[in-house]
Each structure stands twice: as structure tokens, then as C-alpha cells.
Coordinates of C-alpha atoms and ligand atoms in Angstrom, one line a residue:
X5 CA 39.0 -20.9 -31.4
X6 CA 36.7 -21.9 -33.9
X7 CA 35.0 -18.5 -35.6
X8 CA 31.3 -19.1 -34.9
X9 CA 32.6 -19.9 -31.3
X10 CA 34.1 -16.4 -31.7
X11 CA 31.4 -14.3 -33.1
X12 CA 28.9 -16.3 -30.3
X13 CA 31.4 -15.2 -27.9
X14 CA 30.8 -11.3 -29.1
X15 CA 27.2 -11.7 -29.4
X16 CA 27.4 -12.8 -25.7
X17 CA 29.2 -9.9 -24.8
X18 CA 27.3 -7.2 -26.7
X19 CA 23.9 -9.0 -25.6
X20 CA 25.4 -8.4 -21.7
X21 CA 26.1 -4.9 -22.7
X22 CA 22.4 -3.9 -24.4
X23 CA 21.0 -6.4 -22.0
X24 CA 22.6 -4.2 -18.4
X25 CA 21.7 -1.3 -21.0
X26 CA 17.9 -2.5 -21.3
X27 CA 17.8 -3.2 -17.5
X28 CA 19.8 0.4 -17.0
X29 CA 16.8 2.4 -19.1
X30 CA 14.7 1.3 -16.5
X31 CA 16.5 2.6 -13.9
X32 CA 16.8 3.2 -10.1
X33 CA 13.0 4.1 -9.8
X34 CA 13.0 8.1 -9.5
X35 CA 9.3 7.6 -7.7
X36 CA 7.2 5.6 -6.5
X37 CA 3.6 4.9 -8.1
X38 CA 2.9 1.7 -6.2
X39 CA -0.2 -0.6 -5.5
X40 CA -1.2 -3.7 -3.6
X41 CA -2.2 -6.5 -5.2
X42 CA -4.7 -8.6 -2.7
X43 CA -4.3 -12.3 -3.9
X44 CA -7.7 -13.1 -2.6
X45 CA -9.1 -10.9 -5.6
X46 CA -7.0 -13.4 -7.9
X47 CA -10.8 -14.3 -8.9
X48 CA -12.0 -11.2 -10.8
X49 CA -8.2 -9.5 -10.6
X50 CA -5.9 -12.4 -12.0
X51 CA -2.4 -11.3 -12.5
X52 CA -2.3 -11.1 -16.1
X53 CA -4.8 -8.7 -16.0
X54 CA -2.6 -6.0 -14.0
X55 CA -2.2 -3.2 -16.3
X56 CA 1.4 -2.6 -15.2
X57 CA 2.3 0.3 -17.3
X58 CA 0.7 2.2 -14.7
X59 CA 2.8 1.5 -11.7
X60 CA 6.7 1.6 -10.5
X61 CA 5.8 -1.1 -8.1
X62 CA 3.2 -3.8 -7.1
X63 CA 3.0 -5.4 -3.8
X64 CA 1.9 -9.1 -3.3
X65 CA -0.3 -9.0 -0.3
X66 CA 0.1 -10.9 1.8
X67 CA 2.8 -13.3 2.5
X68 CA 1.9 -14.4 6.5
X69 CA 4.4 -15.6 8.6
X70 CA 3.8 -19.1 10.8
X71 CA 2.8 -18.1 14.1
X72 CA 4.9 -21.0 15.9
X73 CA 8.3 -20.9 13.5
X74 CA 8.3 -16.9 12.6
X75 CA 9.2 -18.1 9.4
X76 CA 8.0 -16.3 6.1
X77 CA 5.7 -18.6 4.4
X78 CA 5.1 -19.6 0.6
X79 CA 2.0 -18.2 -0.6
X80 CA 0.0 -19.5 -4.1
X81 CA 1.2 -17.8 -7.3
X82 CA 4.1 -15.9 -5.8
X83 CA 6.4 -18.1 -8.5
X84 CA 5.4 -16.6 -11.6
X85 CA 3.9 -13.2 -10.1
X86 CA 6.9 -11.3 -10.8
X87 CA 7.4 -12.5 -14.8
X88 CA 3.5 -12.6 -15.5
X89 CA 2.7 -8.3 -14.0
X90 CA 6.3 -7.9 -16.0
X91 CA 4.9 -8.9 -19.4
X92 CA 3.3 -5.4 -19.5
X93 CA 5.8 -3.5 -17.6
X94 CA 9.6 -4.9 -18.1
X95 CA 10.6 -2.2 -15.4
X96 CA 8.0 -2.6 -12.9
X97 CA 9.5 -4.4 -9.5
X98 CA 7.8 -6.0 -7.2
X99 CA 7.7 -6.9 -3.2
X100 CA 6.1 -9.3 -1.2
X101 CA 3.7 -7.7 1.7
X102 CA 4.3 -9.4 4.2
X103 CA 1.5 -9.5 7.3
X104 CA -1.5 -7.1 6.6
X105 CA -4.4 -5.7 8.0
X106 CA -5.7 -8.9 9.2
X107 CA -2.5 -11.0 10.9
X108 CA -1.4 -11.5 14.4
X109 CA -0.5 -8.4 15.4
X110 CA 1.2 -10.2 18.9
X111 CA 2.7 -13.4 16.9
X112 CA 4.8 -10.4 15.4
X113 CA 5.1 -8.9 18.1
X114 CA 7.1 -12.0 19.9
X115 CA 9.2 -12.6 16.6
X116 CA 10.5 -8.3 16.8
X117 CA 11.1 -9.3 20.5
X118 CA 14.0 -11.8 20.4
X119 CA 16.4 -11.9 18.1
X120 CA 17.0 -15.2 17.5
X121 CA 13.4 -15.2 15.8
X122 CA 14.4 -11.7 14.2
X123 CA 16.9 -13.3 12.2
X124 CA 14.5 -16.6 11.9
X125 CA 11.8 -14.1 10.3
X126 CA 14.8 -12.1 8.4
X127 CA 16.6 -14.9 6.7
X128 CA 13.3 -16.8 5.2
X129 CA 12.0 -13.1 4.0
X130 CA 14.8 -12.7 1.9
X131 CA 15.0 -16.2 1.1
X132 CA 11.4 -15.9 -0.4
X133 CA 11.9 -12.8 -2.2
X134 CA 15.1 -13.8 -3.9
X135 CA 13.3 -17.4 -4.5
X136 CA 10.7 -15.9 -6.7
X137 CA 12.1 -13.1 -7.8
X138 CA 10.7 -10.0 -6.2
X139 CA 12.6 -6.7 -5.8
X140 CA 12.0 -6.2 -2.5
X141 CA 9.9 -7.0 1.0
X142 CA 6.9 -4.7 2.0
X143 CA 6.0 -4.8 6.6
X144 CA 2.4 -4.7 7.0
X145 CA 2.5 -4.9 10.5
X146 CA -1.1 -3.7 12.1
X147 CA 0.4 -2.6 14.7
X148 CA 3.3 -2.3 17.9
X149 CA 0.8 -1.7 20.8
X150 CA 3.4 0.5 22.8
X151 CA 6.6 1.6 23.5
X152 CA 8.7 -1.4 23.8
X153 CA 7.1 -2.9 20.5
X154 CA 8.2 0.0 18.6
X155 CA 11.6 -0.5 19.9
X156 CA 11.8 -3.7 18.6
X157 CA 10.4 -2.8 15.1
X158 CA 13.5 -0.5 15.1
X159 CA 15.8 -3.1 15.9
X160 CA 14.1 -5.7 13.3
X161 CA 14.6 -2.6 10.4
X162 CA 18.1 -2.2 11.2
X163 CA 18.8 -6.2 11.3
X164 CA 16.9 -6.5 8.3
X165 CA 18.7 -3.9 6.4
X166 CA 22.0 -5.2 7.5
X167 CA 21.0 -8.6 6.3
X168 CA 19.9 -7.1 3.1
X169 CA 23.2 -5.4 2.3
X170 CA 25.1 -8.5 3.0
X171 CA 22.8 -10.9 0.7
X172 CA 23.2 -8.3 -1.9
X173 CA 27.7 -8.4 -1.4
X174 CA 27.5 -12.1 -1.7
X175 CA 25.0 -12.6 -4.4
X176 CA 26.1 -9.8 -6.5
X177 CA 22.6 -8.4 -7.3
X178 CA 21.4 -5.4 -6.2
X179 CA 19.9 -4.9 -2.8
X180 CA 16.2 -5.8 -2.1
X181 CA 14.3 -2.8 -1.3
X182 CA 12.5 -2.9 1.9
X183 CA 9.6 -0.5 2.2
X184 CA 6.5 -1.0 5.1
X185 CA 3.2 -0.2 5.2
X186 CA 2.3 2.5 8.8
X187 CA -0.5 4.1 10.4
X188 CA -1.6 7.4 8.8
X189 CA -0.1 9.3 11.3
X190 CA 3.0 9.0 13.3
X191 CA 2.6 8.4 16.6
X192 CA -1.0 8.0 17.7
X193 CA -3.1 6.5 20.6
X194 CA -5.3 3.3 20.4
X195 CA -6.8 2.1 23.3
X196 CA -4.9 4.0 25.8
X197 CA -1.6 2.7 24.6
X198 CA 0.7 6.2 23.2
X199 CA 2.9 4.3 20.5
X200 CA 5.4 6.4 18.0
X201 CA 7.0 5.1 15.3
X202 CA 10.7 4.3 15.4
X203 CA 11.5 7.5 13.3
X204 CA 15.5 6.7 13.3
X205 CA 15.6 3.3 12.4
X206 CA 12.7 4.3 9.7
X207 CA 15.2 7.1 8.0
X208 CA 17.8 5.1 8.0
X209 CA 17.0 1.3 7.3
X210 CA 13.9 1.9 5.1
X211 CA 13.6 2.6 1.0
X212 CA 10.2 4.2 2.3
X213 CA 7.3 4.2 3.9
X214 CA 3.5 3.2 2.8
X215 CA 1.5 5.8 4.9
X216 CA -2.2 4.3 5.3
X217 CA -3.6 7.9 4.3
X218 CA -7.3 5.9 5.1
X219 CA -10.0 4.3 6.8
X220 CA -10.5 8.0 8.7
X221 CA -14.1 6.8 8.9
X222 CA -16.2 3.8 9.2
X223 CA -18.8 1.0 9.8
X224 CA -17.4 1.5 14.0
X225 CA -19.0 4.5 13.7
X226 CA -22.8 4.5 12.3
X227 CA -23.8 7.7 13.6
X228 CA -22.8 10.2 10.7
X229 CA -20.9 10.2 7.0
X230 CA -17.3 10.6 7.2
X231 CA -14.2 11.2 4.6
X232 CA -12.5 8.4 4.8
X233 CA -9.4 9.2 3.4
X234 CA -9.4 13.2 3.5
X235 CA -6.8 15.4 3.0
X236 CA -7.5 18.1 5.0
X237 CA -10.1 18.2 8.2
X238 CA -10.5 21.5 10.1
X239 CA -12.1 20.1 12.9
X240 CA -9.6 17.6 13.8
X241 CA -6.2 15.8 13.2
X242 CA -7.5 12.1 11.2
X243 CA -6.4 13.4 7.6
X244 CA -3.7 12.8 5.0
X245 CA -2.0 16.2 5.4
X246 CA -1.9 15.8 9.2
X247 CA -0.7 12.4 8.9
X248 CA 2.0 13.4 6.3
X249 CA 3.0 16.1 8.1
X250 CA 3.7 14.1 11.7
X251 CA 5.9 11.7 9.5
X252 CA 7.8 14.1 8.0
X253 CA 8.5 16.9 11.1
X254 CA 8.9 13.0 13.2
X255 CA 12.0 13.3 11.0
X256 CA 11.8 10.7 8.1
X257 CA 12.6 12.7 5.1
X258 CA 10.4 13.4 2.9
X259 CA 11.2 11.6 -0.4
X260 CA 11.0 8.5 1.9
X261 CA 7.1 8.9 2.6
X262 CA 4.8 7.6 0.3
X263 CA 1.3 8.6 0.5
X264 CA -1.9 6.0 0.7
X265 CA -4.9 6.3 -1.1
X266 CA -7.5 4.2 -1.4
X267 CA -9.4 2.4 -4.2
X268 CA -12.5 1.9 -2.0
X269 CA -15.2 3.9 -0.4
X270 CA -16.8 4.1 2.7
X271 CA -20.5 4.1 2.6
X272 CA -23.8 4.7 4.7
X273 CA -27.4 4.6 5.6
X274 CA -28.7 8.5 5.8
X275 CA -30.7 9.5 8.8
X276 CA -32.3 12.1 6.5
X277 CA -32.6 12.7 2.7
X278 CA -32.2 15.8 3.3
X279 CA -28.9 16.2 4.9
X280 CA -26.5 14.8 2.6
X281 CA -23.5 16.1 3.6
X282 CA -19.8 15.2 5.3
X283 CA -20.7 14.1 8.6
X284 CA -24.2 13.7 7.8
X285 CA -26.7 12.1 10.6
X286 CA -26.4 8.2 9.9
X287 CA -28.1 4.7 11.0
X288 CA -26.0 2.6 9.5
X289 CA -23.3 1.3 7.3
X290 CA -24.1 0.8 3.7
X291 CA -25.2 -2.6 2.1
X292 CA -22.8 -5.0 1.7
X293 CA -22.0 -5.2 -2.7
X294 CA -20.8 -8.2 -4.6
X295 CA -17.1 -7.5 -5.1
X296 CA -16.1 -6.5 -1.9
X297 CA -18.2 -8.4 0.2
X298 CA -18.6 -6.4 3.3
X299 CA -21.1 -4.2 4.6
X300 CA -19.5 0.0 4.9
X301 CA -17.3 -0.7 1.7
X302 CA -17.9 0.1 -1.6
X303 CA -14.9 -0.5 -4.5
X304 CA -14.6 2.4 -6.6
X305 CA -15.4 -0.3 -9.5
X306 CA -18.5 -0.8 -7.9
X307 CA -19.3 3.4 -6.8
X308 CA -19.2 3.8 -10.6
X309 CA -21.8 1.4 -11.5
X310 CA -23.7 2.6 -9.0
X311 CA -23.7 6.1 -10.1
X312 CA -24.4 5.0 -13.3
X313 CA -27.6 3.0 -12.7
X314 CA -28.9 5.4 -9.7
X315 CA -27.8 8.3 -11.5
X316 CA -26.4 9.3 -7.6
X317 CA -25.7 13.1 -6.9
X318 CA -21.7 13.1 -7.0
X319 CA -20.0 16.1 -5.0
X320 CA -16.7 16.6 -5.6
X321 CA -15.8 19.0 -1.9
X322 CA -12.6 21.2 -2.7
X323 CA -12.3 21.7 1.5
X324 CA -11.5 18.7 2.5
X325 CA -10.3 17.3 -1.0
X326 CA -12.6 14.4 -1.2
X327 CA -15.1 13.1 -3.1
X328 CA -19.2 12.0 -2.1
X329 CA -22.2 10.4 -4.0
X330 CA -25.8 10.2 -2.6
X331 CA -29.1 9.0 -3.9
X332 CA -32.1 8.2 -1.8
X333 CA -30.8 7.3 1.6
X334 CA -27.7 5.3 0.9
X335 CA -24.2 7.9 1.3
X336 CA -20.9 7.0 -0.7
X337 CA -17.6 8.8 0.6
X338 CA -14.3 8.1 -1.6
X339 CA -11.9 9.6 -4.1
X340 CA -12.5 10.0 -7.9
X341 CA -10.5 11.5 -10.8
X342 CA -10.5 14.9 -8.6
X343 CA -9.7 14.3 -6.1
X344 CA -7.0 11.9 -6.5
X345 CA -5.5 14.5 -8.9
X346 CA -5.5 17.4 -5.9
X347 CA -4.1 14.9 -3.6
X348 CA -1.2 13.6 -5.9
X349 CA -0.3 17.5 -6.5
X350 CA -0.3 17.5 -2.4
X351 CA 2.3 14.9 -2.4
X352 CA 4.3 16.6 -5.2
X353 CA 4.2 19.8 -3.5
X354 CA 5.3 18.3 -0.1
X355 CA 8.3 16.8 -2.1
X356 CA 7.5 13.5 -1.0
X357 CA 8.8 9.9 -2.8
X358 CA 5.3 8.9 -4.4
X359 CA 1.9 7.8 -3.6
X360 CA 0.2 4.0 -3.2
X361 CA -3.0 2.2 -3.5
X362 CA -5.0 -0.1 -1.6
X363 CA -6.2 -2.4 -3.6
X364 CA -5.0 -2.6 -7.2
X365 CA -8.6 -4.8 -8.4
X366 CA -10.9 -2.2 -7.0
X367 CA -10.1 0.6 -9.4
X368 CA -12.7 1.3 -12.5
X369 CA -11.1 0.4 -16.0
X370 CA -7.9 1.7 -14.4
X371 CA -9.3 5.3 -13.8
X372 CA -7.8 6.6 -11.1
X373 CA -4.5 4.9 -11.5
X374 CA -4.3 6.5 -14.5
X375 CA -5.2 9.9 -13.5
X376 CA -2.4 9.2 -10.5
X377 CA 0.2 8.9 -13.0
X378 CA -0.9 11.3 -15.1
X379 CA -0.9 14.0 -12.3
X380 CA 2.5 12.8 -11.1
X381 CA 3.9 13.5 -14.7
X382 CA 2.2 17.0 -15.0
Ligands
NAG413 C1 -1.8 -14.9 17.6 O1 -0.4 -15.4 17.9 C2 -0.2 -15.7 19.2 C3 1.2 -16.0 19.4 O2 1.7 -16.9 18.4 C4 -1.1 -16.9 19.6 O3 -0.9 -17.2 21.0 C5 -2.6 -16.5 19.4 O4 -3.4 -17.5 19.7 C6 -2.8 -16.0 18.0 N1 -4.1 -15.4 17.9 C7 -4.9 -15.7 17.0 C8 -6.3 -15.0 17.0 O5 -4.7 -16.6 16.1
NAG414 C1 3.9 -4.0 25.5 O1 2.9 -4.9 25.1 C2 3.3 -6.3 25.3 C3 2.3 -7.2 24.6 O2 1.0 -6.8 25.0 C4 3.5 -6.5 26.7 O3 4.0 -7.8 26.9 C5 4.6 -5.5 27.3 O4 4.7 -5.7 28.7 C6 4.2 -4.1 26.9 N1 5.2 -3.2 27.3 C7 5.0 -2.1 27.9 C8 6.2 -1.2 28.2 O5 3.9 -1.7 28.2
NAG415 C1 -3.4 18.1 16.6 O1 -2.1 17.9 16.8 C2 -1.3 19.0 17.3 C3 0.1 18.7 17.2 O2 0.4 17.4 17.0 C4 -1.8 19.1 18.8 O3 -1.1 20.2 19.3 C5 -3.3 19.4 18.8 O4 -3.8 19.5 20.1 C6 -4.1 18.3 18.0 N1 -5.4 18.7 17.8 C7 -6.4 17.9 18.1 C8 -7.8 18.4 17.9 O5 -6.3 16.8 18.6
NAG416 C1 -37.1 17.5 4.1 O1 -37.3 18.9 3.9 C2 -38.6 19.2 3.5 C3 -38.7 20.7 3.2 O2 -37.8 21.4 3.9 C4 -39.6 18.8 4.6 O3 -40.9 19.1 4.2 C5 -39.5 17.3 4.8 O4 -40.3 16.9 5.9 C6 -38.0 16.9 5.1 N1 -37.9 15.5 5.1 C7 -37.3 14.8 6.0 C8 -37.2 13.3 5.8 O5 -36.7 15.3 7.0
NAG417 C1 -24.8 -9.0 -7.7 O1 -24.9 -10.4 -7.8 C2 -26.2 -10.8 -8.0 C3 -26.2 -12.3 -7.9 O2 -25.2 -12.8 -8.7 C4 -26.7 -10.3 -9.3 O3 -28.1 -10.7 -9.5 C5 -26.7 -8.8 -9.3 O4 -27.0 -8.2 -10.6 C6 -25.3 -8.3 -9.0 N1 -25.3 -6.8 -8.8 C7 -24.5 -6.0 -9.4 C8 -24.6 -4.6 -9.1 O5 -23.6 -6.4 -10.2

């Protein structure tokens, strides 16, 4: 053996050693500090402007799957997502969202009824994730309509986690982590149908759950001001700490729930200038603005611009741990640096894996992601 052949040969082998020892420092994530990634904001939100640093995971939403093969499809700049968000985070993984707030609730309801699709839908996830990449796959289904649909989510989770472990035996690479995002509470009721939440298959085939911790409040409903996305609500059961609490007493353990919050507000049209409070008289939702492009929504990009120009009253209410802006008669309700700080110490306190955001493009110069972490650290 020739010597530079030798000495290449122990470069190899000390470069395999640092190398596992680079990938090692990064670790099995200890938390979660995770945030989607819509790439319909790919406009104002490429990925190369992710700052990274300040998350343990991105999701890629959405991937869809075909409504007639149940197959996971290919989506535009899912090949280099993973490298590009990397370049400012080596250790930051990545999963592909598959589904969302806007898919086919039934066409996934017909691929978690029959297994043969199951393991149709199963085999091309994987295949997709490992294609390009990503650590891991993300369920957004919205959402089993009863009983029977629950049970079949359950049996999908365990099917999917089975397949998972096997790809991971035969490919030598760790497993992909499978996560999915769920309705803010448990079990709930939406038009007349009681659903719950296939709690066992949940503990024991999931990395975790994203709890949707949002959307409380909303253009449905023009009629008064809500808190979208509040932690605590005397009057009723739509908040983050009941919704945390039915997931964990439903028996998922705690440092498998991750808590939503969202990068958005909620805003409307008052009744009065002079009532300016939570739950407010209202008329209607609030204008729709350029970056989110709906009318009711507000990104917190956007609530901060507006504050600025208007110089809005902002009200920061320690009761239900949320955050308001008013001037003249348009109403803002969302988080800001306060309240996202109180809500991250609620998830500390409750012992719980981590916390999320909906979307990644819609914070302000990375201001609350950067207070999330922060808090999480303190
Ligand atoms: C949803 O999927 C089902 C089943 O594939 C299909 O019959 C239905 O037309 C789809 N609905 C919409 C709105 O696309
Ligand atoms: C659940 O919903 C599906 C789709 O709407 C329906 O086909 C099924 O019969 C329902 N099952 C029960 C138990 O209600
Ligand atoms: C809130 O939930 C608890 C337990 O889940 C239930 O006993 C109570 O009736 C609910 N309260 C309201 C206002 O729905
Ligand atoms: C607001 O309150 C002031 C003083 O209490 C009253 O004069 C005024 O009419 C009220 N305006 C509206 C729009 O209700
Ligand atoms: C929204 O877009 C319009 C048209 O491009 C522009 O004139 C306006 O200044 C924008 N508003 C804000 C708040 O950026």
C-alpha cells in the first residue's frame, strides 16, 4: 500500500470519526422549537432567508397527496429545502407536512380506511422524505369526522411507525421522525359528530404532537373580538391550557405535546370606539392586508407596521395571556414578545416537549421566534 494511499486511508477514517462527532454535537434534539414553512410565501419568505438558528425543526407545508392514487406527491423546492435552511443551522432537521388546513379531509379519510392505500400512502411518504432528505414526516390532517375515522388514524400511525423502523434497519440511517399536526383540544365536537383522538396509537407511534393552540376566534364569527389563540379563558373551554391539558390527562405524555402558537392575528371592525376590549361588540372582520391576503387576518409582520404608522393602543392582558391593539375602529388580537414569553414558560412548566409556529414568514424581523427561544433557554 502505497503511503499517500495510507495516510488518505486515516484521513478517511478520522474525517468519519469528527464527521459522526460533528453530526453527534448536534444531537438527538432535547426540544422542540419548530415552525411551518408555507411554500406559497416562497415569494416574500424564500428559503434562504429562513433564519434557522432559531429553530430545532422546520416543516415544509404542504406536501398533498393525489386524491385518486393516495400517493405522496413531489412538491417544488422540496430538493434543496433541506441543504439550503441547513446553511444557517447544520443541526436543524426538517419534515415534510403533509396535507394541511386546506386538503381533502375525506380523500384521506378513504386512504386511513383500507390498508392497501395505507401502505400506498406510507411507502411514497417515506420515499419522499428519504428522496430529498428530510428528517422526518409531519400529518396535517383537518380532520377524522367521527369515531371510525379516528380509528383508522390509529391504525395508519402504527403502520406508519412500523414501516419507519423497518426503512431505518435496512437503510442503516436513523429513523424518520414522524410528528402530526391536531386540533387544540383532544376530543371535541364539530357539527354534531363527538370525535377523540386515538390517544394510544398517538403515545406510542408518534415523536409528538403539533397542538393547533389557535384560531379560538374568527371572521365566522363578526359579532365581538376574540383571543384567538389564548391561554387561559374563564368563561369557557377554547384555550391553550384547556387544550393542553385534554391531551395530556387523554394520556399522551407530556414531553410528546408540542404547543402551537401563531404568527398571525385575528382582527376586526369595532361596533364602538369606545369598547375596546376582549369580546368587544363587532361588525365585521378586519380589512384584508397585502401579505396575507385575507380579510380577519393580520401577520404579526404586518400588526407591527401598523402599530407603527397608527400609533394603535397595544394592551398586553395578563388574564388571558394574550396580546390586543386598537385604533379608531379596526381591533387586532394576537401574541407579541409578552405574551409569547408567558406562554413558552406555560409549556415549560407543564413539562411539555416544545412549542411551534404557524407560519415561519409572518414573524417581524424574527421577533417572537427569538423571544420563543430565548424564554425556552431561561
Ligand atoms: C375530495 O376527495 C374525494 C375523494 O377522493 C372526492 O370525491 C372529492 O371530489 C374531493 N373533493 C374536493 C372538493 O376536491
Ligand atoms: C364516518 O364518516 C364517514 C365519512 O363521512 C362515513 O362513511 C362513516 O359511515 C362514518 N362512520 C360512523 C361510525 O359514523
Ligand atoms: C369544560 O370541560 C370540562 C371537562 O372536560 C367539562 O366538565 C365542562 O363542562 C366544560 N365546560 C364547558 C363550559 O364546556
Ligand atoms: C363614547 O362615550 C362618550 C362619553 O362617555 C359618549 O359621549 C359617546 O357618545 C360615546 N361614543 C360612542 C360611539 O358610543
Ligand atoms: C399595500 O400595497 C399597496 C399596493 O402595492 C401599496 O400602495 C401600499 O402601500 C401597501 N401597504 C402597506 C401597508 O404596505
Amino acid at each position: 500500500m502505497k503511503n499517500s494511499q495510507y495516510m488518505r486511508i486515516v484521513f478517511l477514517a478520522l474525517c468519519l470519526f469528527y464527521c459522526s462527532a460533528e453530526a453527534a454535537s448536534c444531537g438527538a434534539s432535547s426540544n422542540v422549537k419548530a415552525a411551518y414553512w408555507p411554500s406559497y410565501t416562497v415569494s416574500f419568505m424564500p428559503p434562504a432567508s429562513i433564519n434557522a438558528a432559531l429553530y430545532s425543526h422546520i416543516l415544509y407545508a404542504f406536501a398533498d397527496m393525489n386524491e385518486q392514487t393516495f400517493q405522496v406527491e413531489e412538491q417544488d423546492l422540496m430538493g434543496e429545502f433541506t441543504t439550503t435552511v441547513q446553511q444557517k443551522n447544520p443541526c436543524v432537521k426538517t419534515l415534510i407536512s403533509i396535507g394541511g388546513g386546506g386538503s381533502n379531509s375525506t380523500a384521506f379519510a378513504l386512504m386511513a380506511t383500507n390498508p392497501i392505500r395505507r401502505a400506498v400512502f406510507i411507502k411514497s411518504a417515506i420515499a419522499l422524505a428519504r428522496r430529498h432528505a428530510f428528517h422526518g414526516l409531519d400529518l396535517d390532517w383537518e380532520f377524522p369526522s367521527n369515531t371510525t375515522e379516528m380509528e383508522n388514524l390509529g391504525k395508519l400511525f402504527s403502520e406508519w411507525r412500523h414501516a419507519i423502523n423497518l426503512e431505518s434497519r435496512s437503510s442503516g440511517r436513523p429513523p424518520l421522525l414522524l410528528s402530526a399536526a391536531v386540533y387544540y383540544a383532544h376530543s371535541f365536537v364539530v357539527y354534531g359528530e363527538h370525535r377523540s383522538y386515538p390517544s394510544a396509537s398517538i403515545a406510542q407511534n408518534l415523536d409528538w404532537v403539533n397542538v393547533m393552540c389557535f384560531d379560538y376566534h374568527g371572521s365566522w364569527d363578526t359579532s365581538a373580538t376574540g383571543a384567538h389563540a389564548a391561554l387561559y379563558d374563564s368563561s369557557s373551554n377554547i384555550s391553550t391550557s384547556y387544550g393542553i391539558s385534554s391531551w395530556v390527562e387523554s394520556g399522551i405524555p407530556p414531553e410528546k405535546v408540542v404547543m402551537g402558537m401563531p404568527l398571525y392575528g385575528k382582527s376586526w371592525v369595532l361596533k364602538s370606539q369606545n369598547q375596546t376590549g376582549i369580546g368587544a361588540p363587532a361588525v365585521a372582520a378586519g380589512p384584508k392586508q397585502n401579505l396575507s391576503d385575507e380579510s380577519g387576518i393580520m401577520f404579526y409582520s404586518e400588526i407591527t407596521d401598523f402599530i407603527r404608522d397608527t400609533h394603535a393602543t397595544e394592551v398586553f392582558d395578563t388574564e388571558s395571556v394574550s396580546t390586543y391593539c386598537y385604533v379608531g375602529e379596526l381591533w387586532v388580537g394576537y401574541d407579541n414578545q409578552d405574551s409569547v414569553a408567558a406562554k413558552v414558560k406555560f409549556a415549560k412548566q407543564k413539562g411539555l416537549l416544545g412549542y411551534f409556529f404557524w407560519a415561519i414568514s409572518q414573524d417581524s424581523n424574527w421577533m417572537l421566534s427569538t423571544t420563543a427561544s430565548l424564554s425556552w433557554n431561561n
